[in-house]
Amino acid sequence: MTTTPGTPGTPGAPAPRTTWVDGAAGSGFDVDHLPYGVFARSGERPRVAVRIGDQVLDLSVVAAADMVDTHALFDQPTLNPFMAAGPAVWDSVRAWVTGLLTDETERDLVEPALAPVDSVTMLMPFEVGDYVDFYASEHHASNVGRMFRPDSEPLLPNWKNLPVGYHGRSGTVVVSGTDVVRPCGQRKAPADDLPTYGPSQRLDIEAELGFVVGVPSAMGERVATADFARHTFGVVGLNDWSARDIQAWEYVPLGPFLGKSFATTVSAWVTPLAALSAAWTELPGQDDPPVLDYLEVDGPAGLDIDIEVVLDGEVVARPPYRTMYWSPAQMLAHTTVNGASLRTGDLWGSGTVSGTERDQRGSLLELSWGGKEPFTAAGRERTFLEDGDEVTLRYSAPGALGGRITLGEVTGRVLPAR
Amino acid sequence: MTTTPGTPGTPGAPAPRTTWVDGAAGSGFDVDHLPYGVFARSGERPRVAVRIGDQVLDLSVVAAADMVDTHALFDQPTLNPFMAAGPAVWDSVRAWVTGLLTDETERDLVEPALAPVDSVTMLMPFEVGDYVDFYASEHHASNVGRMFRPDSEPLLPNWKNLPVGYHGRSGTVVVSGTDVVRPCGQRKAPADDLPTYGPSQRLDIEAELGFVVGVPSAMGERVATADFARHTFGVVGLNDWSARDIQAWEYVPLGPFLGKSFATTVSAWVTPLAALSAAWTELPGQDDPPVLDYLEVDGPAGLDIDIEVVLDGEVVARPPYRTMYWSPAQMLAHTTVNGASLRTGDLWGSGTVSGTERDQRGSLLELSWGGKEPFTAAGRERTFLEDGDEVTLRYSAPGALGGRITLGEVTGRVLPAR
């Protein structure tokens, strides 16, 4: 039997308190959240920050001023050194930051290191090692199966035995706010004899959650589900942009390649696992078939995170992460069960999050049922993405203070093909 | 129309001359080869070397002594800075090294920087960005199709229209000589109801050639086939270790994952494109169907490289690279046609190299026809790899001096599952 760390009561998690920072109390960025990111101001080198309310707290400045022994971890252009430092450091930094932001006597120390989030540029928060994308929503996988293989069982035989996943392109993982150029490539309609080259006509999004590895593992080693929180630093929002026409033509037999590799967007803010202590929830169920031993989890291994898919300012779907079949701890254990090593910065996506209802589907492919059932957003009929469309994914979860925390959003605009 | 660079007469390629280094003339490591690697000696930091005969030439030492302005590129633990410097630097360094090794008056400068290759440890020569594996041999893809889909056409409809490929795990690319632990995972025989967990029983190799990116490209940019040699630094031997039972169960619909991700081995020596000037050859033919414009190549775009697959000391196959359907320039153009960027250190494998004959097959899957037709090596019947087996891939190509160059070999031993 294994236990799932990251559940309420994680050792070292600070007790909830009240912040003195104006406007932060009760916001999605109160002291029960404290996500990390990397920011830059013109003429200054990038540094690590934590977000409180509508402000960024420059950790490199405040850690040096407070003579914190880990201050060098924050005067860095990525979170990787801090992420690699491991859970004891993550916990002590979180406790220290919580103290700074809740103890009014620290105001003189902290205030010079605060800046409005609108006054800085948020950068890609970590250097990505390997990027793996899973397919962990039963409703998403079933919807896709129904569309693409209407005469067969929607789920393939392996789907409930293992979290199906594949490697994506880590070099094209970009930070929220980056424009996405419509990709070109080969696509072939079933009625055509030969493929043609041109801009994708079925450009799509996939609303996912991403998980970021902090502590590496050695080749030949396996990471048990119970060791999830020892290796996983935190969570990002993730949009797995997809060109369905390119993907449909290329993907047999070795899987998606150019239909995905042009861009994957992650949020600028990484929510540490400690901020999700109130969000753990039971998985929907894995009894038929039961999972193999190495995939067993004990206790609440799912996450109760709400997602909103916003297209040109209008919410078009609300995928519920709690409906996901496979847990993040299972995805990590599966990734390493063959002895594959982990590196700091490895990123895995959950796969598209889709619930049972039409307005809970996390892709336009599903929302428009393969383009056959247009839906309305911002006053217009929609199927796939049009040039100029802006997509934003918003995420929220129960916080430890009784309200909700706002995870890093993911936004991007579609530019015409070049 | 496009032209294929890397063909004979590349500007800046030094004229063949005779080396003064004992034993190097006429060997596979004469001055028409000069591959690059990274070596270490006990107590010293890793540095960049070039190989001449049975010796390594420490480029950091000789470049500093000779006051070469690019000497800092060689006092490095990886080839990445040198690879990123681009073709003009690659050409001038090659011309300079050729001069040192052919001009007897340079002996006093060079000899202190030479060391027997057996006296140093060769390290992973570059930091891998993204790793993509292709499937570019028609004979290999057809063999696999015949085995796995006996009632259909061996090649899927997309295969001759695009170089099928997928992303692999860059974090588990290791240097020649690294032992490979037999991976565990899920596998299910067709007759079984449920999968089981355990060591792979169908562990295999794939004899491939690898190509390494030097010069990066921006997101949204495409690299034309004609720009292949502007971005590609060189070539490595590559063994894409494969667990066929794990792969067969997991790979639908998103492609191979754990069946491949436990290890990929590359040679310690990277052969620069300039050393392959005599190896370019015509592709076997791409007339039916003709390729789309962005995949067109002009002139000899294939490589006449011979491979030997050695199992426990005995050559069991001789896959001929010249039979590959898709050229490396086409694989690179395809990788970027959707605007995906390149990074220095990106690596792509050709896919298993197999010729028309049984003894030209580059995997044990094909050599033993799915395990049904055992073959003999070192006096024993074989199908898939057994614990303790040692596999070595050897590569050679025509050199510019009229003999053959010996590309970096790839070796690895199978350790029992843990």
PDB file of N, CA and C in Angstrom, chain B residues 222-272:
ATOM      1  N   ARG B 222      10.994  28.272 -40.831  1.00  0.00           N
ATOM      2  CA  ARG B 222      11.175  26.930 -41.399  1.00  0.00           C
ATOM      3  C   ARG B 222      12.604  26.771 -41.892  1.00  0.00           C
ATOM      4  N   VAL B 223      13.162  25.601 -41.728  1.00  0.00           N
ATOM      5  CA  VAL B 223      14.499  25.310 -42.260  1.00  0.00           C
ATOM      6  C   VAL B 223      14.310  24.507 -43.544  1.00  0.00           C
ATOM      7  N   ALA B 224      14.699  25.107 -44.670  1.00  0.00           N
ATOM      8  CA  ALA B 224      14.547  24.433 -45.962  1.00  0.00           C
ATOM      9  C   ALA B 224      15.531  23.273 -46.074  1.00  0.00           C
ATOM     10  N   THR B 225      15.215  22.326 -46.942  1.00  0.00           N
ATOM     11  CA  THR B 225      16.154  21.215 -47.161  1.00  0.00           C
ATOM     12  C   THR B 225      17.527  21.754 -47.577  1.00  0.00           C
ATOM     13  N   ALA B 226      17.537  22.862 -48.327  1.00  0.00           N
ATOM     14  CA  ALA B 226      18.808  23.441 -48.797  1.00  0.00           C
ATOM     15  C   ALA B 226      19.633  24.025 -47.655  1.00  0.00           C
ATOM     16  N   ASP B 227      19.004  24.253 -46.509  1.00  0.00           N
ATOM     17  CA  ASP B 227      19.728  24.825 -45.370  1.00  0.00           C
ATOM     18  C   ASP B 227      20.187  23.776 -44.368  1.00  0.00           C
ATOM     19  N   PHE B 228      20.083  22.528 -44.763  1.00  0.00           N
ATOM     20  CA  PHE B 228      20.474  21.418 -43.875  1.00  0.00           C
ATOM     21  C   PHE B 228      21.863  21.620 -43.268  1.00  0.00           C
ATOM     22  N   ALA B 229      22.857  21.920 -44.112  1.00  0.00           N
ATOM     23  CA  ALA B 229      24.241  22.003 -43.633  1.00  0.00           C
ATOM     24  C   ALA B 229      24.524  23.302 -42.887  1.00  0.00           C
ATOM     25  N   ARG B 230      23.616  24.262 -42.969  1.00  0.00           N
ATOM     26  CA  ARG B 230      23.792  25.487 -42.173  1.00  0.00           C
ATOM     27  C   ARG B 230      23.403  25.256 -40.719  1.00  0.00           C
ATOM     28  N   HIS B 231      22.568  24.251 -40.481  1.00  0.00           N
ATOM     29  CA  HIS B 231      22.087  23.987 -39.117  1.00  0.00           C
ATOM     30  C   HIS B 231      22.641  22.709 -38.499  1.00  0.00           C
ATOM     31  N   THR B 232      23.031  21.760 -39.349  1.00  0.00           N
ATOM     32  CA  THR B 232      23.419  20.445 -38.839  1.00  0.00           C
ATOM     33  C   THR B 232      24.917  20.381 -38.622  1.00  0.00           C
ATOM     34  N   PHE B 233      25.328  20.050 -37.405  1.00  0.00           N
ATOM     35  CA  PHE B 233      26.748  19.995 -37.089  1.00  0.00           C
ATOM     36  C   PHE B 233      27.377  18.684 -37.538  1.00  0.00           C
ATOM     37  N   GLY B 234      26.705  17.584 -37.247  1.00  0.00           N
ATOM     38  CA  GLY B 234      27.349  16.319 -37.577  1.00  0.00           C
ATOM     39  C   GLY B 234      26.495  15.112 -37.285  1.00  0.00           C
ATOM     40  N   VAL B 235      27.160  13.965 -37.262  1.00  0.00           N
ATOM     41  CA  VAL B 235      26.507  12.669 -37.264  1.00  0.00           C
ATOM     42  C   VAL B 235      27.078  11.811 -36.138  1.00  0.00           C
ATOM     43  N   VAL B 236      26.194  11.069 -35.468  1.00  0.00           N
ATOM     44  CA  VAL B 236      26.615  10.097 -34.461  1.00  0.00           C
ATOM     45  C   VAL B 236      26.002   8.741 -34.780  1.00  0.00           C
ATOM     46  N   GLY B 237      26.639   7.676 -34.276  1.00  0.00           N
ATOM     47  CA  GLY B 237      25.976   6.387 -34.254  1.00  0.00           C
ATOM     48  C   GLY B 237      24.915   6.404 -33.170  1.00  0.00           C
ATOM     49  N   LEU B 238      23.846   5.643 -33.363  1.00  0.00           N
ATOM     50  CA  LEU B 238      22.730   5.703 -32.404  1.00  0.00           C
ATOM     51  C   LEU B 238      22.054   4.337 -32.296  1.00  0.00           C
ATOM     52  N   ASN B 239      21.914   3.864 -31.067  1.00  0.00           N
ATOM     53  CA  ASN B 239      21.164   2.643 -30.790  1.00  0.00           C
ATOM     54  C   ASN B 239      19.904   3.015 -30.013  1.00  0.00           C
ATOM     55  N   ASP B 240      18.780   2.849 -30.645  1.00  0.00           N
ATOM     56  CA  ASP B 240      17.476   3.161 -30.039  1.00  0.00           C
ATOM     57  C   ASP B 240      16.950   1.878 -29.386  1.00  0.00           C
ATOM     58  N   TRP B 241      17.462   1.589 -28.172  1.00  0.00           N
ATOM     59  CA  TRP B 241      17.029   0.396 -27.433  1.00  0.00           C
ATOM     60  C   TRP B 241      15.499   0.382 -27.332  1.00  0.00           C
ATOM     61  N   SER B 242      14.923  -0.775 -27.518  1.00  0.00           N
ATOM     62  CA  SER B 242      13.455  -0.870 -27.593  1.00  0.00           C
ATOM     63  C   SER B 242      12.967  -2.115 -26.849  1.00  0.00           C
ATOM     64  N   ALA B 243      11.921  -1.936 -26.051  1.00  0.00           N
ATOM     65  CA  ALA B 243      11.275  -3.074 -25.384  1.00  0.00           C
ATOM     66  C   ALA B 243       9.980  -3.349 -26.148  1.00  0.00           C
ATOM     67  N   ARG B 244      10.045  -4.341 -27.024  1.00  0.00           N
ATOM     68  CA  ARG B 244       8.947  -4.548 -27.982  1.00  0.00           C
ATOM     69  C   ARG B 244       7.627  -4.917 -27.314  1.00  0.00           C
ATOM     70  N   ASP B 245       7.696  -5.672 -26.203  1.00  0.00           N
ATOM     71  CA  ASP B 245       6.449  -6.075 -25.552  1.00  0.00           C
ATOM     72  C   ASP B 245       5.780  -4.880 -24.873  1.00  0.00           C
ATOM     73  N   ILE B 246       6.597  -4.037 -24.228  1.00  0.00           N
ATOM     74  CA  ILE B 246       6.043  -2.825 -23.604  1.00  0.00           C
ATOM     75  C   ILE B 246       5.471  -1.907 -24.680  1.00  0.00           C
ATOM     76  N   GLN B 247       6.249  -1.732 -25.750  1.00  0.00           N
ATOM     77  CA  GLN B 247       5.838  -0.853 -26.861  1.00  0.00           C
ATOM     78  C   GLN B 247       4.525  -1.325 -27.500  1.00  0.00           C
ATOM     79  N   ALA B 248       4.403  -2.629 -27.719  1.00  0.00           N
ATOM     80  CA  ALA B 248       3.235  -3.149 -28.439  1.00  0.00           C
ATOM     81  C   ALA B 248       1.930  -2.892 -27.676  1.00  0.00           C
ATOM     82  N   TRP B 249       2.015  -2.929 -26.365  1.00  0.00           N
ATOM     83  CA  TRP B 249       0.816  -2.752 -25.529  1.00  0.00           C
ATOM     84  C   TRP B 249       0.473  -1.274 -25.332  1.00  0.00           C
ATOM     85  N   GLU B 250       1.473  -0.421 -25.277  1.00  0.00           N
ATOM     86  CA  GLU B 250       1.234   0.971 -24.909  1.00  0.00           C
ATOM     87  C   GLU B 250       0.969   1.896 -26.097  1.00  0.00           C
ATOM     88  N   TYR B 251       1.371   1.512 -27.327  1.00  0.00           N
ATOM     89  CA  TYR B 251       1.627   2.530 -28.355  1.00  0.00           C
ATOM     90  C   TYR B 251       0.395   3.081 -29.072  1.00  0.00           C
ATOM     91  N   VAL B 252      -0.776   2.473 -28.886  1.00  0.00           N
ATOM     92  CA  VAL B 252      -1.962   3.082 -29.495  1.00  0.00           C
ATOM     93  C   VAL B 252      -2.689   3.941 -28.473  1.00  0.00           C
ATOM     94  N   PRO B 253      -3.148   5.133 -28.847  1.00  0.00           N
ATOM     95  CA  PRO B 253      -2.987   5.758 -30.159  1.00  0.00           C
ATOM     96  C   PRO B 253      -1.886   6.821 -30.211  1.00  0.00           C
ATOM     97  N   LEU B 254      -1.100   7.001 -29.137  1.00  0.00           N
ATOM     98  CA  LEU B 254      -0.220   8.169 -29.103  1.00  0.00           C
ATOM     99  C   LEU B 254       1.255   7.855 -29.332  1.00  0.00           C
ATOM    100  N   GLY B 255       1.549   6.591 -29.693  1.00  0.00           N
ATOM    101  CA  GLY B 255       2.920   6.276 -30.075  1.00  0.00           C
ATOM    102  C   GLY B 255       3.742   5.658 -28.957  1.00  0.00           C
ATOM    103  N   PRO B 256       5.008   5.301 -29.259  1.00  0.00           N
ATOM    104  CA  PRO B 256       5.887   4.656 -28.280  1.00  0.00           C
ATOM    105  C   PRO B 256       6.215   5.609 -27.131  1.00  0.00           C
ATOM    106  N   PHE B 257       6.343   5.067 -25.941  1.00  0.00           N
ATOM    107  CA  PHE B 257       6.673   5.887 -24.765  1.00  0.00           C
ATOM    108  C   PHE B 257       7.686   5.104 -23.921  1.00  0.00           C
ATOM    109  N   LEU B 258       7.214   4.267 -23.004  1.00  0.00           N
ATOM    110  CA  LEU B 258       8.138   3.558 -22.118  1.00  0.00           C
ATOM    111  C   LEU B 258       8.900   2.441 -22.825  1.00  0.00           C
ATOM    112  N   GLY B 259       8.398   2.002 -23.958  1.00  0.00           N
ATOM    113  CA  GLY B 259       9.106   0.986 -24.740  1.00  0.00           C
ATOM    114  C   GLY B 259      10.412   1.507 -25.314  1.00  0.00           C
ATOM    115  N   LYS B 260      10.604   2.815 -25.242  1.00  0.00           N
ATOM    116  CA  LYS B 260      11.806   3.448 -25.801  1.00  0.00           C
ATOM    117  C   LYS B 260      12.541   4.323 -24.790  1.00  0.00           C
ATOM    118  N   SER B 261      11.829   4.874 -23.824  1.00  0.00           N
ATOM    119  CA  SER B 261      12.379   5.995 -23.051  1.00  0.00           C
ATOM    120  C   SER B 261      13.419   5.595 -22.006  1.00  0.00           C
ATOM    121  N   PHE B 262      13.669   4.304 -21.821  1.00  0.00           N
ATOM    122  CA  PHE B 262      14.627   3.907 -20.772  1.00  0.00           C
ATOM    123  C   PHE B 262      16.072   4.183 -21.165  1.00  0.00           C
ATOM    124  N   ALA B 263      16.402   4.179 -22.459  1.00  0.00           N
ATOM    125  CA  ALA B 263      17.785   4.469 -22.871  1.00  0.00           C
ATOM    126  C   ALA B 263      17.903   4.585 -24.389  1.00  0.00           C
ATOM    127  N   THR B 264      18.700   5.532 -24.818  1.00  0.00           N
ATOM    128  CA  THR B 264      19.118   5.662 -26.219  1.00  0.00           C
ATOM    129  C   THR B 264      20.617   5.948 -26.163  1.00  0.00           C
ATOM    130  N   THR B 265      21.415   5.176 -26.880  1.00  0.00           N
ATOM    131  CA  THR B 265      22.866   5.342 -26.794  1.00  0.00           C
ATOM    132  C   THR B 265      23.412   5.988 -28.061  1.00  0.00           C
ATOM    133  N   VAL B 266      24.271   6.978 -27.875  1.00  0.00           N
ATOM    134  CA  VAL B 266      24.943   7.597 -29.030  1.00  0.00           C
ATOM    135  C   VAL B 266      26.452   7.423 -28.900  1.00  0.00           C
ATOM    136  N   SER B 267      27.144   7.551 -30.006  1.00  0.00           N
ATOM    137  CA  SER B 267      28.596   7.417 -30.003  1.00  0.00           C
ATOM    138  C   SER B 267      29.237   8.603 -29.290  1.00  0.00           C
ATOM    139  N   ALA B 268      30.432   8.370 -28.765  1.00  0.00           N
ATOM    140  CA  ALA B 268      31.170   9.447 -28.098  1.00  0.00           C
ATOM    141  C   ALA B 268      31.741  10.442 -29.102  1.00  0.00           C
ATOM    142  N   TRP B 269      31.897  10.011 -30.350  1.00  0.00           N
ATOM    143  CA  TRP B 269      32.492  10.871 -31.372  1.00  0.00           C
ATOM    144  C   TRP B 269      31.415  11.377 -32.327  1.00  0.00           C
ATOM    145  N   VAL B 270      31.463  12.672 -32.595  1.00  0.00           N
ATOM    146  CA  VAL B 270      30.544  13.296 -33.547  1.00  0.00           C
ATOM    147  C   VAL B 270      31.336  13.593 -34.816  1.00  0.00           C
ATOM    148  N   THR B 271      30.933  12.962 -35.896  1.00  0.00           N
ATOM    149  CA  THR B 271      31.592  13.186 -37.180  1.00  0.00           C
ATOM    150  C   THR B 271      31.012  14.437 -37.823  1.00  0.00           C
ATOM    151  N   PRO B 272      31.839  15.451 -38.089  1.00  0.00           N
ATOM    152  CA  PRO B 272      31.286  16.668 -38.700  1.00  0.00           C
ATOM    153  C   PRO B 272      30.841  16.387 -40.130  1.00  0.00           C
TER     154      PRO B 272
END
